[in-house]
Coordinates of N, CA and C in Angstrom, one line a residue:
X1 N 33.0 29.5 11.9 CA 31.8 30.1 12.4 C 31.9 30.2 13.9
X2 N 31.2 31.2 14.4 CA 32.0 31.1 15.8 C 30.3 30.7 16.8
X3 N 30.9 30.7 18.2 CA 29.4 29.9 18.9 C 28.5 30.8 19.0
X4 N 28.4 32.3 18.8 CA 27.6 33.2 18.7 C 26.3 32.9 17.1
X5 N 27.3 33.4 16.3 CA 26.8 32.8 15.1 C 26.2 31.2 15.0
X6 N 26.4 30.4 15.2 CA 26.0 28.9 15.2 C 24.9 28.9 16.3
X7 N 24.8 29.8 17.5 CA 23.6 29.6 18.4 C 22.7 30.7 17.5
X8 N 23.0 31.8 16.8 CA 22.1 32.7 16.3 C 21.2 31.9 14.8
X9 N 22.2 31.0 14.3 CA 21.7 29.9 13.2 C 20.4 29.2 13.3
X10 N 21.0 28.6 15.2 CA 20.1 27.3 14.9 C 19.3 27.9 15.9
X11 N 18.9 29.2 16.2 CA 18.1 29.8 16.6 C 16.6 30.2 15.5
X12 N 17.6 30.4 14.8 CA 16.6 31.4 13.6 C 15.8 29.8 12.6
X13 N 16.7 28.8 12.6 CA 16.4 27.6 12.1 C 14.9 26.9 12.8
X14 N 15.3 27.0 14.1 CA 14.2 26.3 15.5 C 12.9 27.3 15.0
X15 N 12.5 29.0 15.2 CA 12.3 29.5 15.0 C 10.9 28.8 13.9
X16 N 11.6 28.9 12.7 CA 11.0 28.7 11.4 C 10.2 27.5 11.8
X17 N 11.0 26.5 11.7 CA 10.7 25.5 12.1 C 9.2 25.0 13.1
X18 N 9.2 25.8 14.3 CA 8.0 25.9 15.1 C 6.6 27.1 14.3
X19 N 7.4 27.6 13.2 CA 6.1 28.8 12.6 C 5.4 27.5 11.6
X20 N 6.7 26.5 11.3 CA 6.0 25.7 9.8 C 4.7 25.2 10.7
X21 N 5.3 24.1 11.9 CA 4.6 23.6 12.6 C 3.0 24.1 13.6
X22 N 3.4 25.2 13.5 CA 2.4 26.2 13.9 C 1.3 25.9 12.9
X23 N 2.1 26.8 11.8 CA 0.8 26.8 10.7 C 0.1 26.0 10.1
X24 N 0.9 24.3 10.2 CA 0.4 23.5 10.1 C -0.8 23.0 11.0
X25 N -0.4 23.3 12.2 CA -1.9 22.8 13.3 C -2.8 23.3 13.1
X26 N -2.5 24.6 12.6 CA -3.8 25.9 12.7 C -4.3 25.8 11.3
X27 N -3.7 25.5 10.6 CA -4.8 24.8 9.3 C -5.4 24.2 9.5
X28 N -4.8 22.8 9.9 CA -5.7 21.7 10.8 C -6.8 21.8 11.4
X29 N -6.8 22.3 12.3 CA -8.1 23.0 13.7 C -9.0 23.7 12.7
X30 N -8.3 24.6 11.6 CA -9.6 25.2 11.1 C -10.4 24.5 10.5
X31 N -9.9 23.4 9.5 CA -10.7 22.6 8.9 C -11.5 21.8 9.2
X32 N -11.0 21.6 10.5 CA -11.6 20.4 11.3 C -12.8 20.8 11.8
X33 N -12.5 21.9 12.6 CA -13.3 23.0 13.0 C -14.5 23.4 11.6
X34 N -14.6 23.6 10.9 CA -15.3 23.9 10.0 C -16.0 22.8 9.3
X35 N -15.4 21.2 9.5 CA -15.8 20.5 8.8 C -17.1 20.3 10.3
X36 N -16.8 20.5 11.2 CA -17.7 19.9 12.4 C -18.8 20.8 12.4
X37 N -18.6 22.1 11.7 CA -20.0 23.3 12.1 C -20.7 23.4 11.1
X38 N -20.1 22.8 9.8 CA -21.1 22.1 8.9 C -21.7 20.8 8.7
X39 N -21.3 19.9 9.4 CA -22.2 18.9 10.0 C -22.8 19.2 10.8
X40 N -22.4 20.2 11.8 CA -24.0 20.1 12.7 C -25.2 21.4 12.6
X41 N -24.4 22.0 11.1 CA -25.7 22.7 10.5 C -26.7 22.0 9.5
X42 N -26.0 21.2 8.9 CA -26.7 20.1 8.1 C -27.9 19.0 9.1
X43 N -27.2 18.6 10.1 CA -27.9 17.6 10.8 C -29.0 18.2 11.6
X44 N -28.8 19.6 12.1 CA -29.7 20.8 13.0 C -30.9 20.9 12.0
X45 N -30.3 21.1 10.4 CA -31.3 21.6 9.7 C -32.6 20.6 9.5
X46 N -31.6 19.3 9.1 CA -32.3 17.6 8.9 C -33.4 17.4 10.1
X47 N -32.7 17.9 11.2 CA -34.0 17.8 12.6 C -35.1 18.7 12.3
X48 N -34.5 19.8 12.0 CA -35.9 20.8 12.8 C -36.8 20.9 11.6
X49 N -36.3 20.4 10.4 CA -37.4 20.6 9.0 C -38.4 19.2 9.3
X50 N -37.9 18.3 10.0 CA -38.7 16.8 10.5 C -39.6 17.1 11.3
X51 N -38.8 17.7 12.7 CA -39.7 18.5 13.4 C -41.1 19.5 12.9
X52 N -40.7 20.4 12.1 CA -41.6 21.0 11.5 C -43.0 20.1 10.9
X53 N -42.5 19.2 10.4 CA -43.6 18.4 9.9 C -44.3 17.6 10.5
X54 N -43.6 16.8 11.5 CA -43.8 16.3 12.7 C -45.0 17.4 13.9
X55 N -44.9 18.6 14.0 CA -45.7 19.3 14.5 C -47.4 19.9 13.7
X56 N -46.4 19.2 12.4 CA -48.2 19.6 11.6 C -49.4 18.1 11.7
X57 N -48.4 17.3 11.9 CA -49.6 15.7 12.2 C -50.6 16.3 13.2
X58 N -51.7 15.9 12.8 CA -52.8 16.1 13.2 C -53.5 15.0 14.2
X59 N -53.5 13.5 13.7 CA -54.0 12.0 13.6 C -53.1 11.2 14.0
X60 N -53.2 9.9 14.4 CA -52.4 8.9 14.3 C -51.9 8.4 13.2
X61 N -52.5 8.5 11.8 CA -52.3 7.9 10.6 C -51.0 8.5 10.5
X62 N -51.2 10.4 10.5 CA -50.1 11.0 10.0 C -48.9 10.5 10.9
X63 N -48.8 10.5 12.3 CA -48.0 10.1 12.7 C -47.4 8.8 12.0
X64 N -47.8 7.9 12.1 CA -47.4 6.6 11.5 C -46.6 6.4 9.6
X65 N -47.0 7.5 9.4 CA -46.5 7.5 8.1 C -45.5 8.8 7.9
X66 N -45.4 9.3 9.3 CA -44.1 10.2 9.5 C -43.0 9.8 10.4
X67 N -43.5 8.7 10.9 CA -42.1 7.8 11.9 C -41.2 6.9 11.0
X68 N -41.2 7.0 9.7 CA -40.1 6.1 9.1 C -38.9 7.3 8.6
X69 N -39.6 8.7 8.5 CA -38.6 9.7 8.0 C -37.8 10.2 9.0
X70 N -38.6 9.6 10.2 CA -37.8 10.5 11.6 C -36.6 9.3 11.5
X71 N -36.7 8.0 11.4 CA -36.0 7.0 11.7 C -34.8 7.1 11.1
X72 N -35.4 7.6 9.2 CA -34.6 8.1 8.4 C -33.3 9.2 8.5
X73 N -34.1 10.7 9.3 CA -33.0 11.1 9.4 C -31.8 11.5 10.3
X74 N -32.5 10.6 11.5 CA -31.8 9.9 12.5 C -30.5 9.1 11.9
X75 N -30.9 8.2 11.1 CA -29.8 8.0 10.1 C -28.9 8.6 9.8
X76 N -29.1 9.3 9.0 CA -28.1 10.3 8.3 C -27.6 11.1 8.7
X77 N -28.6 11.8 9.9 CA -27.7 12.1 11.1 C -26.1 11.7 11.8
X78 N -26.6 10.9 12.1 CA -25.4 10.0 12.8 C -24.5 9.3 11.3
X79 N -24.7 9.1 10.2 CA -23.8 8.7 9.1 C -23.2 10.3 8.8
X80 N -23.8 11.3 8.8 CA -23.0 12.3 8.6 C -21.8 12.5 9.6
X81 N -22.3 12.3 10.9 CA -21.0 12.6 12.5 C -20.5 11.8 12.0
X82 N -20.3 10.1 11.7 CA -19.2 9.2 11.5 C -18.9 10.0 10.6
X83 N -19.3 10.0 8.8 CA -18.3 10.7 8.1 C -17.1 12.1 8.4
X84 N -17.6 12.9 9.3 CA -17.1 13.9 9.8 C -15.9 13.3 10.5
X85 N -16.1 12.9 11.4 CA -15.0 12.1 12.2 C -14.5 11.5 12.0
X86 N -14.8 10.5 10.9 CA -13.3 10.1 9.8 C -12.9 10.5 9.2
X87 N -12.6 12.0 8.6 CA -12.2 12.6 7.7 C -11.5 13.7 8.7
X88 N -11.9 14.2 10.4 CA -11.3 14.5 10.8 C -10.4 13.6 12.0
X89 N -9.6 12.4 11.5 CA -8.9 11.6 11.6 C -8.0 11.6 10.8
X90 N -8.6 11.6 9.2 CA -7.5 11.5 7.7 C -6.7 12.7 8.4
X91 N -7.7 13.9 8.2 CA -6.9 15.2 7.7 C -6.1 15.4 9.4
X92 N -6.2 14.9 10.5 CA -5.0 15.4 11.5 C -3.9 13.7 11.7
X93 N -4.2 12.9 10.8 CA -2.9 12.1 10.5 C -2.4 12.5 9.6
X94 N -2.9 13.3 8.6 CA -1.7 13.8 7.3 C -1.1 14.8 7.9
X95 N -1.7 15.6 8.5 CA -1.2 16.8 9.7 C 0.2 16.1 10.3
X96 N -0.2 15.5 11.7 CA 1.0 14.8 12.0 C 2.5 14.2 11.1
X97 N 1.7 13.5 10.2 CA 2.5 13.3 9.1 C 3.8 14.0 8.5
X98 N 2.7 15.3 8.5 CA 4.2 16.3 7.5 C 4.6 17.1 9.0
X99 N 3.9 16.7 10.1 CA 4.7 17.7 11.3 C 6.4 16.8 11.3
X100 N 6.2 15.3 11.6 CA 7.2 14.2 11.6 C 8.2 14.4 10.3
X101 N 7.4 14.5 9.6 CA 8.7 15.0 7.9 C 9.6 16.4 8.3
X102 N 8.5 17.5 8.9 CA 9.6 18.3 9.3 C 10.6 17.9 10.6
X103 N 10.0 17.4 11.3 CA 10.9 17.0 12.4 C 12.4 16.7 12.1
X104 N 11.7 15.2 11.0 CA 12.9 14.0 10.6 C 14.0 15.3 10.0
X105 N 13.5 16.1 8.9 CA 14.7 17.1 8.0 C 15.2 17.6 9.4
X106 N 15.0 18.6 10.0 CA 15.5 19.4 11.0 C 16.0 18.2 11.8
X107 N 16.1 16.6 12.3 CA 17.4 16.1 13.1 C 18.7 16.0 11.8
X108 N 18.1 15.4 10.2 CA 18.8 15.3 9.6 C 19.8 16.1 9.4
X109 N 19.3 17.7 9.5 CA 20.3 18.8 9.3 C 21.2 19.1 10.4
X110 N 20.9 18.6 11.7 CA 21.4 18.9 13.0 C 22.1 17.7 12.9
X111 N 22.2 16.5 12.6 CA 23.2 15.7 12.5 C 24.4 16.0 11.3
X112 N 24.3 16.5 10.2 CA 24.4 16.5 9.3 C 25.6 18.0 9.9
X113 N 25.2 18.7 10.7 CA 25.8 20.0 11.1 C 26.8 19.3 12.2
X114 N 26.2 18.6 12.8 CA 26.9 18.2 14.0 C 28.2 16.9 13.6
X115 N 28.3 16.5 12.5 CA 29.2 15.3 12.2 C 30.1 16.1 11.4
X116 N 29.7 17.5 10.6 CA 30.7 18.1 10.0 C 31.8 19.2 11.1
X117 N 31.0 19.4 12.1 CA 31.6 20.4 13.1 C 32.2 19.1 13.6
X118 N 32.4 18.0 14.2 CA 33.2 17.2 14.6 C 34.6 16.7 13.8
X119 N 34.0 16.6 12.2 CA 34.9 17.0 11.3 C 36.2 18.0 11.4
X120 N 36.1 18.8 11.4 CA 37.1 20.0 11.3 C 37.4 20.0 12.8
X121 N 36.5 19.2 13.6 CA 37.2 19.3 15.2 C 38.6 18.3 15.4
X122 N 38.5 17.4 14.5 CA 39.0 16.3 14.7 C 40.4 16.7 13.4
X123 N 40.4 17.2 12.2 CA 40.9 17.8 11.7 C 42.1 19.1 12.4
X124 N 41.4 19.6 13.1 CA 42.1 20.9 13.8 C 42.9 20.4 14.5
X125 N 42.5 19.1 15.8 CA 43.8 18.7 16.0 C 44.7 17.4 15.1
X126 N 44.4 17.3 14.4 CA 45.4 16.6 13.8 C 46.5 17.6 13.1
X127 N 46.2 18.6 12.7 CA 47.1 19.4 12.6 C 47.9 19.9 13.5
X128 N 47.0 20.5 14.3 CA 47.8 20.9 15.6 C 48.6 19.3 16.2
X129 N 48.5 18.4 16.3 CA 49.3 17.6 16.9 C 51.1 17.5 16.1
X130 N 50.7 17.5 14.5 CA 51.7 18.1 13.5 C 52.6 18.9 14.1
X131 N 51.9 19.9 14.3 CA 52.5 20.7 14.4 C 53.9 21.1 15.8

């Protein structure tokens, strides 16, 4: 194979390689991205329907027997953002994960290319020394 062809190889190899890892991140980001604009549609919504009710108290009673739901979904609030954010932790470590798997294959194959071209380098002169 000559050095034209073997830079055209591990051109077209790199190439792919950076599309896998591309598409991998941009999966990523979207879900992540997606997982974040539906927690803060859910928690926006949890507010302002509290709010809503909160603006119909009239009295102090009502107040008082509407300050445990605010407390409540203050709660859930904030247990929804943790859940979010550890799940967008899982999903960009498994991300990383299979970016590192492709990595490891693509040195494997560059070593694996590079110890057989030293092969036949080391071969070629032994012959030639024969000769």
């Amino acid at each position: 194979m000559s050095i034209n062809e073997q830079f055209n190889a591990t051109t077209r190899q790199f190439a792919e390689t950076a599309a896998q890892v591309n598409q991998l991140a941009l999966e990523n980001f979207e879900k992540i991205f997606g997982l974040g604009l539906s927690t803060l549609e859910q928690n926006a919504s949890a507010t302002f329907a509290y709010l809503g009710e909160l603006t119909a108290v009239r009295d102090p009673e009502g107040l008082k027997t509407l300050w445990p739901k605010g407390v409540q979904v203050a709660r859930e609030n904030v247990e929804r953002a943790i859940g979010a954010s550890q799940e967008t932790l899982a999903r960009t470590l498994k991300t990383h994960e299979a970016i590192g798997q492709i990595a490891k294959g693509q040195f494997e194959s560059a070593t694996a290319q590079a110890t057989a071209a030293a092969e036949r380098t080391v071969k070629q002169a032994a012959r030639a020394g024969k000769a």
